[in-house]
mmCIF file of C-alpha atoms in Angstrom:
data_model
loop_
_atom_site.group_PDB
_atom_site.id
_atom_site.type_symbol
_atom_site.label_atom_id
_atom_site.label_comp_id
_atom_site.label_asym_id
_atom_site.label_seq_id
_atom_site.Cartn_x
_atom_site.Cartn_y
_atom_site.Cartn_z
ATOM 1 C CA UNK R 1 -73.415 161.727 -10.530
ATOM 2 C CA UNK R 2 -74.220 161.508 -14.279
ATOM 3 C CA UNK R 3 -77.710 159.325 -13.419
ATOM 4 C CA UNK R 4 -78.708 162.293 -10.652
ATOM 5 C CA UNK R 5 -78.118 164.853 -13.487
ATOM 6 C CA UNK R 6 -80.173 162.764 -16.342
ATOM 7 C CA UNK R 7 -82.834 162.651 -13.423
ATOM 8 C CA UNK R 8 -83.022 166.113 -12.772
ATOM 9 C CA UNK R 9 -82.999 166.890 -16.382
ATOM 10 C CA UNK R 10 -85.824 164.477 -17.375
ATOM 11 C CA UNK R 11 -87.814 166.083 -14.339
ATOM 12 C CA UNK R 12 -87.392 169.575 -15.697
ATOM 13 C CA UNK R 13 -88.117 168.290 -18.685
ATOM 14 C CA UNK R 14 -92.056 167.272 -17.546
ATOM 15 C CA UNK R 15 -91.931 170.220 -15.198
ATOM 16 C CA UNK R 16 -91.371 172.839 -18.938
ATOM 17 C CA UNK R 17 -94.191 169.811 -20.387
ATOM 18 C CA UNK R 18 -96.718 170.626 -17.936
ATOM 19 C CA UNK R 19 -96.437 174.471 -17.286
ATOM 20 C CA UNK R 20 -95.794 175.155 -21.038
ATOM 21 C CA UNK R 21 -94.619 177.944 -22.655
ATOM 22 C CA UNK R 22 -97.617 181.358 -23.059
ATOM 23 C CA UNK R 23 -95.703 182.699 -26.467
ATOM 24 C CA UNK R 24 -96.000 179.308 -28.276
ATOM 25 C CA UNK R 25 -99.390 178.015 -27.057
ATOM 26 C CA UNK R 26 -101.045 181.273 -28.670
ATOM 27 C CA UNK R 27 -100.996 179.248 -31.682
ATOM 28 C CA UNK R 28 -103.085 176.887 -29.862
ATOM 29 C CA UNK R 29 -107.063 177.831 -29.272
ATOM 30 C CA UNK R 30 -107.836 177.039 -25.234
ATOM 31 C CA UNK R 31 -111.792 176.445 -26.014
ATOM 32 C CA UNK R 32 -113.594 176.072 -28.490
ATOM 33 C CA UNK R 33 -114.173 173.057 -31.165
ATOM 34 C CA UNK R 34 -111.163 170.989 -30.778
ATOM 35 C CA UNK R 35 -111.099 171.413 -26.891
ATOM 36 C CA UNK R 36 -114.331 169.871 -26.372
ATOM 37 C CA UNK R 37 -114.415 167.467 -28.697
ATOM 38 C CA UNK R 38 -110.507 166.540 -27.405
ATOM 39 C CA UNK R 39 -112.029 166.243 -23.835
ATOM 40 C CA UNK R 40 -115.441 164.314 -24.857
ATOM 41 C CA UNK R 41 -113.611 161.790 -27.073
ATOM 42 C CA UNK R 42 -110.711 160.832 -24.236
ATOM 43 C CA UNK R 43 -113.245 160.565 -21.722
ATOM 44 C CA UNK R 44 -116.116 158.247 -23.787
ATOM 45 C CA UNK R 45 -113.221 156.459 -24.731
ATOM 46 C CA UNK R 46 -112.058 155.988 -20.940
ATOM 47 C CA UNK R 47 -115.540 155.291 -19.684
ATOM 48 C CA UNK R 48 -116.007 152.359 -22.490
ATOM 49 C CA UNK R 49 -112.436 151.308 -21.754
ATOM 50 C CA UNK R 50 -112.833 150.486 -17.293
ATOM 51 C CA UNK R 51 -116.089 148.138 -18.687
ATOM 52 C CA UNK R 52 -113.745 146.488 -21.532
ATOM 53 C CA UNK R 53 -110.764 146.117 -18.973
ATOM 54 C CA UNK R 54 -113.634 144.626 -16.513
ATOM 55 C CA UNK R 55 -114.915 142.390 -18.715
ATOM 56 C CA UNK R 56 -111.548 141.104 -19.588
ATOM 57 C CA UNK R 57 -110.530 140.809 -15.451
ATOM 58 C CA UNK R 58 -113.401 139.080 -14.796
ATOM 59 C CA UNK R 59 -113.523 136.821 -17.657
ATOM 60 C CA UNK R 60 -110.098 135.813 -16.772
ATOM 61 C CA UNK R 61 -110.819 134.992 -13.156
ATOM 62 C CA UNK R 62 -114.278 133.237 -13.915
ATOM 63 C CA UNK R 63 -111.770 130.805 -15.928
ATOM 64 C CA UNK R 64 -109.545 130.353 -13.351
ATOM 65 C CA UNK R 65 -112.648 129.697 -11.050
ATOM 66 C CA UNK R 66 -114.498 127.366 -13.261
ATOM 67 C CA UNK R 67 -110.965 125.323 -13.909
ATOM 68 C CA UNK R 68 -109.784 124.963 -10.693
ATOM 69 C CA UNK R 69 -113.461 123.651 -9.469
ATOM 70 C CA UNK R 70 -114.020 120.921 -12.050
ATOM 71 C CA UNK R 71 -110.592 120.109 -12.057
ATOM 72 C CA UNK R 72 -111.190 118.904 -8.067
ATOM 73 C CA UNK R 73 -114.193 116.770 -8.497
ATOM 74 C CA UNK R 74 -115.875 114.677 -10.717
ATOM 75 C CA UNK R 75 -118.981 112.525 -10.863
ATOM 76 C CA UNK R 76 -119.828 109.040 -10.930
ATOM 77 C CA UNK R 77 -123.583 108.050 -12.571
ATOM 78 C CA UNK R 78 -124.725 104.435 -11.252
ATOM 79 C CA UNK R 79 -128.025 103.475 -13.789
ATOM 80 C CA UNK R 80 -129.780 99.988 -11.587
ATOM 81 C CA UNK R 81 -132.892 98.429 -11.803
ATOM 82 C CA UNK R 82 -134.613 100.046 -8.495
ATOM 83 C CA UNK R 83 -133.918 96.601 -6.277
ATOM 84 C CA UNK R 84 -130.296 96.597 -7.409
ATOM 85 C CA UNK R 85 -129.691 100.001 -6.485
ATOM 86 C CA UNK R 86 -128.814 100.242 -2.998
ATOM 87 C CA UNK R 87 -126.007 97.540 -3.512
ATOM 88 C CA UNK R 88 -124.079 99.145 -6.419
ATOM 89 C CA UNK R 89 -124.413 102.209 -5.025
ATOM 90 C CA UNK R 90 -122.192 100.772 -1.776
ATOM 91 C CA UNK R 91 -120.281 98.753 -4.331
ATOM 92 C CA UNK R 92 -119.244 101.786 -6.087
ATOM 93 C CA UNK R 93 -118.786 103.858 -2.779
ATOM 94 C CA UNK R 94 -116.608 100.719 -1.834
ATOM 95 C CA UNK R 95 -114.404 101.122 -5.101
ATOM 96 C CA UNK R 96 -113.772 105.184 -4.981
ATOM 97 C CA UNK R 97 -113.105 104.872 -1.266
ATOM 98 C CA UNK R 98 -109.892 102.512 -1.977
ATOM 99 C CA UNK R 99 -108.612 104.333 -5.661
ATOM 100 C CA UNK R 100 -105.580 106.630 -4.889
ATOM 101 C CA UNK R 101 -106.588 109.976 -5.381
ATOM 102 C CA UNK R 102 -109.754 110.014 -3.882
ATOM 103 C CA UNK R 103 -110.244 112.162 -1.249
ATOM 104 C CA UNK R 104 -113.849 112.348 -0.514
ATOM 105 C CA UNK R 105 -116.996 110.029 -2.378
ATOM 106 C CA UNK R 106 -120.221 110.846 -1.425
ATOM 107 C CA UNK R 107 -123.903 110.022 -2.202
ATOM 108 C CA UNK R 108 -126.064 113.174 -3.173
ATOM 109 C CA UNK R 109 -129.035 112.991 -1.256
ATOM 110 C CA UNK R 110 -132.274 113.143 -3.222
ATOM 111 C CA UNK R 111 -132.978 117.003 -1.863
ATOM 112 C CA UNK R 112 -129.970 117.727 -3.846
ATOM 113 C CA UNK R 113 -130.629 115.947 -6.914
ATOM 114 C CA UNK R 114 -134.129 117.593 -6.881
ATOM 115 C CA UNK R 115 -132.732 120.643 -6.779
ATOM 116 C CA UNK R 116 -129.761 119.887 -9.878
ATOM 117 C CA UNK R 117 -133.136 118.783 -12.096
ATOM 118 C CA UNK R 118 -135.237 121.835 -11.095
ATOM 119 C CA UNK R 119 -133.683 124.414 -13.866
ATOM 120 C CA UNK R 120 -135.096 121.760 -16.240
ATOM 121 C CA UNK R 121 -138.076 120.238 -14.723
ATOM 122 C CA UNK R 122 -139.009 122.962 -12.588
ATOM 123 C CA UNK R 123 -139.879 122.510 -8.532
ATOM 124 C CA UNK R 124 -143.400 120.393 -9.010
ATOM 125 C CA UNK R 125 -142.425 118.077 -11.315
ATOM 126 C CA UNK R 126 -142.616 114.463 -9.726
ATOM 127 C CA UNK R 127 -139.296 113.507 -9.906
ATOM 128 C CA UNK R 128 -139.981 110.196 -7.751
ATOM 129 C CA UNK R 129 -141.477 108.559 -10.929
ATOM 130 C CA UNK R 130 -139.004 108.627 -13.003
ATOM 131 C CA UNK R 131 -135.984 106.695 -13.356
ATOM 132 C CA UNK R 132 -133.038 108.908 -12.143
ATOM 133 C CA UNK R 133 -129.859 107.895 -11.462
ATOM 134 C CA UNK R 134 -127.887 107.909 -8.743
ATOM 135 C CA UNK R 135 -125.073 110.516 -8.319
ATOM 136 C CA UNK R 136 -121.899 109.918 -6.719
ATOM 137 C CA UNK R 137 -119.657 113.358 -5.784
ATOM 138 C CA UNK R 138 -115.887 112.647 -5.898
ATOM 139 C CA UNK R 139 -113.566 115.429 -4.351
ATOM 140 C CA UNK R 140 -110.033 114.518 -5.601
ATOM 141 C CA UNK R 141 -106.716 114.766 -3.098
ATOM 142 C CA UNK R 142 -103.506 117.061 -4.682
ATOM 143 C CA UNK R 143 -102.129 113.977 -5.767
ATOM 144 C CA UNK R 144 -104.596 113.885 -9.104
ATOM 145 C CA UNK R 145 -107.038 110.751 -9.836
ATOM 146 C CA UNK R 146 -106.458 108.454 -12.696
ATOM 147 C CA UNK R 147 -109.049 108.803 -14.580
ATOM 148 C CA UNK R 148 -109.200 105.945 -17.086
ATOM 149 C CA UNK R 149 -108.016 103.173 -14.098
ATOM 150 C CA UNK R 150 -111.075 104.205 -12.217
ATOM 151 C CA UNK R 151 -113.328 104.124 -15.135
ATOM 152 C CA UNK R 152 -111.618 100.533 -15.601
ATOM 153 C CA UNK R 153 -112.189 99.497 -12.023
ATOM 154 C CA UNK R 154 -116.035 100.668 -12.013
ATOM 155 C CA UNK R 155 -116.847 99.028 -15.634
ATOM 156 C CA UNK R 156 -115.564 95.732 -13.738
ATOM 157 C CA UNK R 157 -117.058 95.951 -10.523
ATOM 158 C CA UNK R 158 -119.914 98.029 -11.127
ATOM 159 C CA UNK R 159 -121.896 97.355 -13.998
ATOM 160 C CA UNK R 160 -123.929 100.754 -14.980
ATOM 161 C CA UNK R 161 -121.900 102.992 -13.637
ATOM 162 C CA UNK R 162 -120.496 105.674 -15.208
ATOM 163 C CA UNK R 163 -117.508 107.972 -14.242
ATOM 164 C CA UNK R 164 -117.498 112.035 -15.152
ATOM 165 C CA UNK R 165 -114.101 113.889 -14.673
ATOM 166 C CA UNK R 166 -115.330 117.148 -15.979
ATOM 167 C CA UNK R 167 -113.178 117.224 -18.941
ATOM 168 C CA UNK R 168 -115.756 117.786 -21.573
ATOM 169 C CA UNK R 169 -117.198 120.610 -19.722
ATOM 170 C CA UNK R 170 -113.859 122.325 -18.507
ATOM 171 C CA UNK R 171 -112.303 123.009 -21.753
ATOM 172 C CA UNK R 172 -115.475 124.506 -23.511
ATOM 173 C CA UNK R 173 -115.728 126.957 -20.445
ATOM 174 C CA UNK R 174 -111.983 127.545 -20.753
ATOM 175 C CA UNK R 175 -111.950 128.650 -23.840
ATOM 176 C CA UNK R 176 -114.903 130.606 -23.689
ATOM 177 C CA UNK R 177 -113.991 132.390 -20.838
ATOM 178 C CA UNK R 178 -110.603 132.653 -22.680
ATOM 179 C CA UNK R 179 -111.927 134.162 -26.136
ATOM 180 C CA UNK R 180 -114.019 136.726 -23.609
ATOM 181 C CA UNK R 181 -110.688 137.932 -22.039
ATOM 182 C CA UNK R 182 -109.160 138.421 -25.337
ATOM 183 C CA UNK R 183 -112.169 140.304 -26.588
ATOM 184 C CA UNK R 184 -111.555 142.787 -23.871
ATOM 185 C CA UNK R 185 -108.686 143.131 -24.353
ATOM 186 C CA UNK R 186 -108.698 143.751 -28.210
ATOM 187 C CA UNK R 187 -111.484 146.117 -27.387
ATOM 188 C CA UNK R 188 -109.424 148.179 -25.128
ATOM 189 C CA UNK R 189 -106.672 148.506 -28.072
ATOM 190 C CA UNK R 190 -109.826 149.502 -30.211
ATOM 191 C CA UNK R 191 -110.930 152.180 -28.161
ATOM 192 C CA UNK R 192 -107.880 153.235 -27.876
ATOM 193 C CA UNK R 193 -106.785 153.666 -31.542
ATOM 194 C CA UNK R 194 -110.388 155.306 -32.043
ATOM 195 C CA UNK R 195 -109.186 158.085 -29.088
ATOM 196 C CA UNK R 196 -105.915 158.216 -31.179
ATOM 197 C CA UNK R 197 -107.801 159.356 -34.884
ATOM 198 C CA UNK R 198 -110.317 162.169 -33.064
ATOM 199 C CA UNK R 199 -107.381 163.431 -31.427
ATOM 200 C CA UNK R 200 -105.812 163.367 -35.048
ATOM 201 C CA UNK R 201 -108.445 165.116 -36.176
ATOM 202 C CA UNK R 202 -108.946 167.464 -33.466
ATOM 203 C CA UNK R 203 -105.159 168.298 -33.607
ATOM 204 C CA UNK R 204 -105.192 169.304 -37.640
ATOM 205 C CA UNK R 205 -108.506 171.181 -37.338
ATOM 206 C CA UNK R 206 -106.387 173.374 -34.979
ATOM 207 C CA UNK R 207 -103.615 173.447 -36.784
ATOM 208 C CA UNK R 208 -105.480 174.369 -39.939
ATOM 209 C CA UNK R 209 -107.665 177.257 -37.783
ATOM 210 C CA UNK R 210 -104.698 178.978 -36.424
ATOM 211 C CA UNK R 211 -102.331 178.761 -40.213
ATOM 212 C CA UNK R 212 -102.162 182.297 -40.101
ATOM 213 C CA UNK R 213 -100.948 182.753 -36.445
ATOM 214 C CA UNK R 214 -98.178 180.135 -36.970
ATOM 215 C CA UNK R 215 -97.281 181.979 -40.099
ATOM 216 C CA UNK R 216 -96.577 185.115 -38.133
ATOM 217 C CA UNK R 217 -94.574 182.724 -35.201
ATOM 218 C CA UNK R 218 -92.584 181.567 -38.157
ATOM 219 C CA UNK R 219 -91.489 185.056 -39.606
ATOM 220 C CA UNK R 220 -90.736 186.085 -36.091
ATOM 221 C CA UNK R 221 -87.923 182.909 -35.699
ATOM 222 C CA UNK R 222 -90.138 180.304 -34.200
ATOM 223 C CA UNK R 223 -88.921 176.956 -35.216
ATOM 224 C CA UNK R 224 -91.701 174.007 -35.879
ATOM 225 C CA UNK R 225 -90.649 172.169 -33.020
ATOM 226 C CA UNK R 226 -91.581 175.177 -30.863
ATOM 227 C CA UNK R 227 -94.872 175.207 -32.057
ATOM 228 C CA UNK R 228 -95.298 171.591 -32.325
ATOM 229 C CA UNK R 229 -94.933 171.298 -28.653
ATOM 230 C CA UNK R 230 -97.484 173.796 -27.392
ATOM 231 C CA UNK R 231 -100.158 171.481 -29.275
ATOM 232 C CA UNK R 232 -98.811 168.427 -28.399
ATOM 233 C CA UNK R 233 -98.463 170.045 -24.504
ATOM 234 C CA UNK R 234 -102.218 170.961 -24.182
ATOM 235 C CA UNK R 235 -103.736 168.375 -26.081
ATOM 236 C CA UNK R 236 -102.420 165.474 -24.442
ATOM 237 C CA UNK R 237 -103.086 167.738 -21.139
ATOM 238 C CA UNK R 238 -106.802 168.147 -22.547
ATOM 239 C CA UNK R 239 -106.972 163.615 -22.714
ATOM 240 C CA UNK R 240 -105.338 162.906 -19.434
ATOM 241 C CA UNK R 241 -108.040 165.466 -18.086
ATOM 242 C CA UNK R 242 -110.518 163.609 -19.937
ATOM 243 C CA UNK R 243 -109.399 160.174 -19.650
ATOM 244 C CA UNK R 244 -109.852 160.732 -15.809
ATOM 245 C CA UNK R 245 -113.117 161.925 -15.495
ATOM 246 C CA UNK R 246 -114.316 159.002 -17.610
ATOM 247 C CA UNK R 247 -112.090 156.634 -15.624
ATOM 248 C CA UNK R 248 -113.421 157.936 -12.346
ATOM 249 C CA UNK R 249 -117.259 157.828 -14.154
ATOM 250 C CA UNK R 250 -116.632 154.484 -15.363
ATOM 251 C CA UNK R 251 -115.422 153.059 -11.722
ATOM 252 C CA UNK R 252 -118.366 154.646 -10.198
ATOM 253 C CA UNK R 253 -120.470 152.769 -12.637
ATOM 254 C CA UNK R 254 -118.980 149.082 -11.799
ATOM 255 C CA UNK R 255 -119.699 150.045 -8.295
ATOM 256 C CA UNK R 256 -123.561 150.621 -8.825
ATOM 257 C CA UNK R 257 -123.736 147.609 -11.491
ATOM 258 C CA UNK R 258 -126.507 145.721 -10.026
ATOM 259 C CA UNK R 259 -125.541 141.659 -9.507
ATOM 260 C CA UNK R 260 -127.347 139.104 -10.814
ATOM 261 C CA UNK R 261 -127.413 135.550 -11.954
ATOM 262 C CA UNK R 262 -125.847 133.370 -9.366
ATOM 263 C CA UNK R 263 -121.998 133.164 -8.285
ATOM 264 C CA UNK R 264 -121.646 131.323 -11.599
ATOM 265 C CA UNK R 265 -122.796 134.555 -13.483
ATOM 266 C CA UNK R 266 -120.111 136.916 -15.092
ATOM 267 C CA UNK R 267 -122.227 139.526 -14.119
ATOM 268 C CA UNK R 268 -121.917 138.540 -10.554
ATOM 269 C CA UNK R 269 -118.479 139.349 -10.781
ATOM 270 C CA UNK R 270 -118.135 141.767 -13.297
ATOM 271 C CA UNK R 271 -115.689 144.363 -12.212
ATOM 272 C CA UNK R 272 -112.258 144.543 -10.434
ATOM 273 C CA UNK R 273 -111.180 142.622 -6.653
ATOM 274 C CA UNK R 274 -108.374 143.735 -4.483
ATOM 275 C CA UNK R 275 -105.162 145.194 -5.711
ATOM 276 C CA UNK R 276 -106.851 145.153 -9.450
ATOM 277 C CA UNK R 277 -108.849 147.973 -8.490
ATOM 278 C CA UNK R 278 -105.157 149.732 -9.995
ATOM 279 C CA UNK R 279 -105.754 148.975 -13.534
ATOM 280 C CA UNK R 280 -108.154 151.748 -14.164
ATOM 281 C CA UNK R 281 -105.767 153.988 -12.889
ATOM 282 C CA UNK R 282 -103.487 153.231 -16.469
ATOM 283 C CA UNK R 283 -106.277 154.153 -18.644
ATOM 284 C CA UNK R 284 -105.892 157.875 -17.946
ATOM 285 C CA UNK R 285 -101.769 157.078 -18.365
ATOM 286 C CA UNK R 286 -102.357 155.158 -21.702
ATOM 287 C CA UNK R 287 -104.700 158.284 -23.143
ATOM 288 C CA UNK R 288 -101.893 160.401 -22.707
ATOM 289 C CA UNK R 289 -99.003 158.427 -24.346
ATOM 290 C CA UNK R 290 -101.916 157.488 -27.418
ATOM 291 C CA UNK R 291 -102.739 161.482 -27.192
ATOM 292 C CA UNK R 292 -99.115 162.738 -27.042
ATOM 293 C CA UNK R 293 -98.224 160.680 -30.234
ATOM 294 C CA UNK R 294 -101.372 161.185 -31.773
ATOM 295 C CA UNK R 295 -100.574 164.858 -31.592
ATOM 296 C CA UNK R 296 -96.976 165.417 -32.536
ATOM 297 C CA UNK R 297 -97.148 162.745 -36.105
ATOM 298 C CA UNK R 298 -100.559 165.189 -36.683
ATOM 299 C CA UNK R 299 -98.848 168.565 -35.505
ATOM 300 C CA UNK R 300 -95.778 167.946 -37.707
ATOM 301 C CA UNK R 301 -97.764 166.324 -40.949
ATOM 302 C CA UNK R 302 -99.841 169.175 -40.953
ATOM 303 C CA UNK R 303 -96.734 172.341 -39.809
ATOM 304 C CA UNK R 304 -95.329 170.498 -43.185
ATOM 305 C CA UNK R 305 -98.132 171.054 -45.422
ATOM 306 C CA UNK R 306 -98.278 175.138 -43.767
ATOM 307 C CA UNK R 307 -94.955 175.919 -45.322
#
């Protein structure tokens, strides 16, 4: 009963929002000025925010990606005089093939230890003469790897080797990946508040061009409510309409982004996967609510300073 009737009233109550009333939004000029500028702002502002909301989903997922990999493997170095080689690398291989949480130890052939040096030394560099050492890829089980027992273990048994869980590389990327998420993020709530002051502005420059038609609503009975609501009605109309062109420009854009730079690029994943494709679809939402308050804290400042 009583929640069917709240219901129905809040749904007439968007219904009068969106059709409006004609007497009270003569006060409010359909073109002109403040309608473009309304419409440009909210969708610049929507267009910058899908690449800031991007950039923060795929900042936050490159994290998760980066994490999740080191945290499953690790590295062992073996440094041996070139006739001692070949034993502690089975020595070692012995060692991470009976420590508890070892699921997979495996010798890097010298193809793919060429091609680890090549960002550095490029393809031609003779790589034979110099004194590399050996790499050892460890794939850990779900059970976890004890570090610092292993590291114990191989500084007994195999002298020169030297175990790398990651650790010194995973938090750097971490946080860096972290501080990029945030930086979205705060940039979406800047672009936001930005949309928020040229729809201030827009909003008074109205008010102030039609004082003389809200004088005459006034003697005629209209209260400042009334009035109020015809601006706030078509101006945050006028940023929803804008918000979603830019959204829908700004989604287009991500789609034609050229890739680059490897799967460990954020470019190579810059933009939205699966059911996070949704997320642009608030931006247009978010302009209105920032447009509709925007609007009525300008309309009644400024029907204040009329009287």
């Amino acid at each position: 009963g009583r929640s069917l009737m709240r219901n129905v009233i809040n749904i007439n109550k968007i219904t009068d929002f969106i059709i409006g009333d004609a007497q009270a939004e003569r006060a409010v000029p359909p073109t002109g000025f403040t309608a473009r500028l309304t419409l440009f702002a909210a969708a610049v502002m929507a267009f910058l925010a899908v690449f800031a909301l991007a950039l923060s989903v795929s900042a936050g997922r490159l994290s998760e990606r980066w994490a999740s990999e080191l945290a499953q493997s690790a590295t062992v170095r073996i440094s041996a005089p070139q006739g001692q080689m070949q034993a502690s690398n089975e020595a070692a291989l012995e060692v991470l093939q009976t420590t508890p949480g070892v699921a997979i130890a495996r010798l890097l052939s010298d193809a793919e230890q060429r091609k680890l040096l090549e960002p550095w030394f490029g393809p031609d560099m003779p790589l034979e003469a110099l004194p590399i050492p050996q790499l050892i890829e460890i794939i850990e089980s779900s059970e976890g790897l004890d570090a610092e027992a292993l590291r114990l273990r191989l500084l007994g048994e195999v002298p020169g080797a030297v175990l790398d869980d990651h650790a010194r590389w995973r938090a750097p990327l971490a946080a860096a990946a972290g501080r990029l998420s945030f930086l979205g993020w705060f940039s979406i709530i800047l672009i936001f508040a930005v949309m928020g002051a040229m729809i201030t502005l827009a909003a008074n420059a109205a008010l102030a061009a039609n004082a003389k038609v809200i004088t005459v609503m006034r003697l005629v009975g209209a209260k400042d409510g009334y009035i109020a609501s015809a601006f706030v009605r078509r101006f945050t109309l006028r940023s929803l309409t804008g918000a979603a062109l830019g959204m829908v420009l700004g989604v287009i854009a991500l789609l034609i982004l050229p890739t680059g730079g490897g799967d460990e690029s954020i470019l190579s994943g810059l933009g939205f996967r699966g059911a996070s494709w949704l997320w642009p679809l608030v931006i247009p939402l978010l302009a209105g609510l920032v447009a509709f308050g925007a609007t009525q804290a300008a309309a009644r400042r400024t029907l204040k300073e009329l009287r």
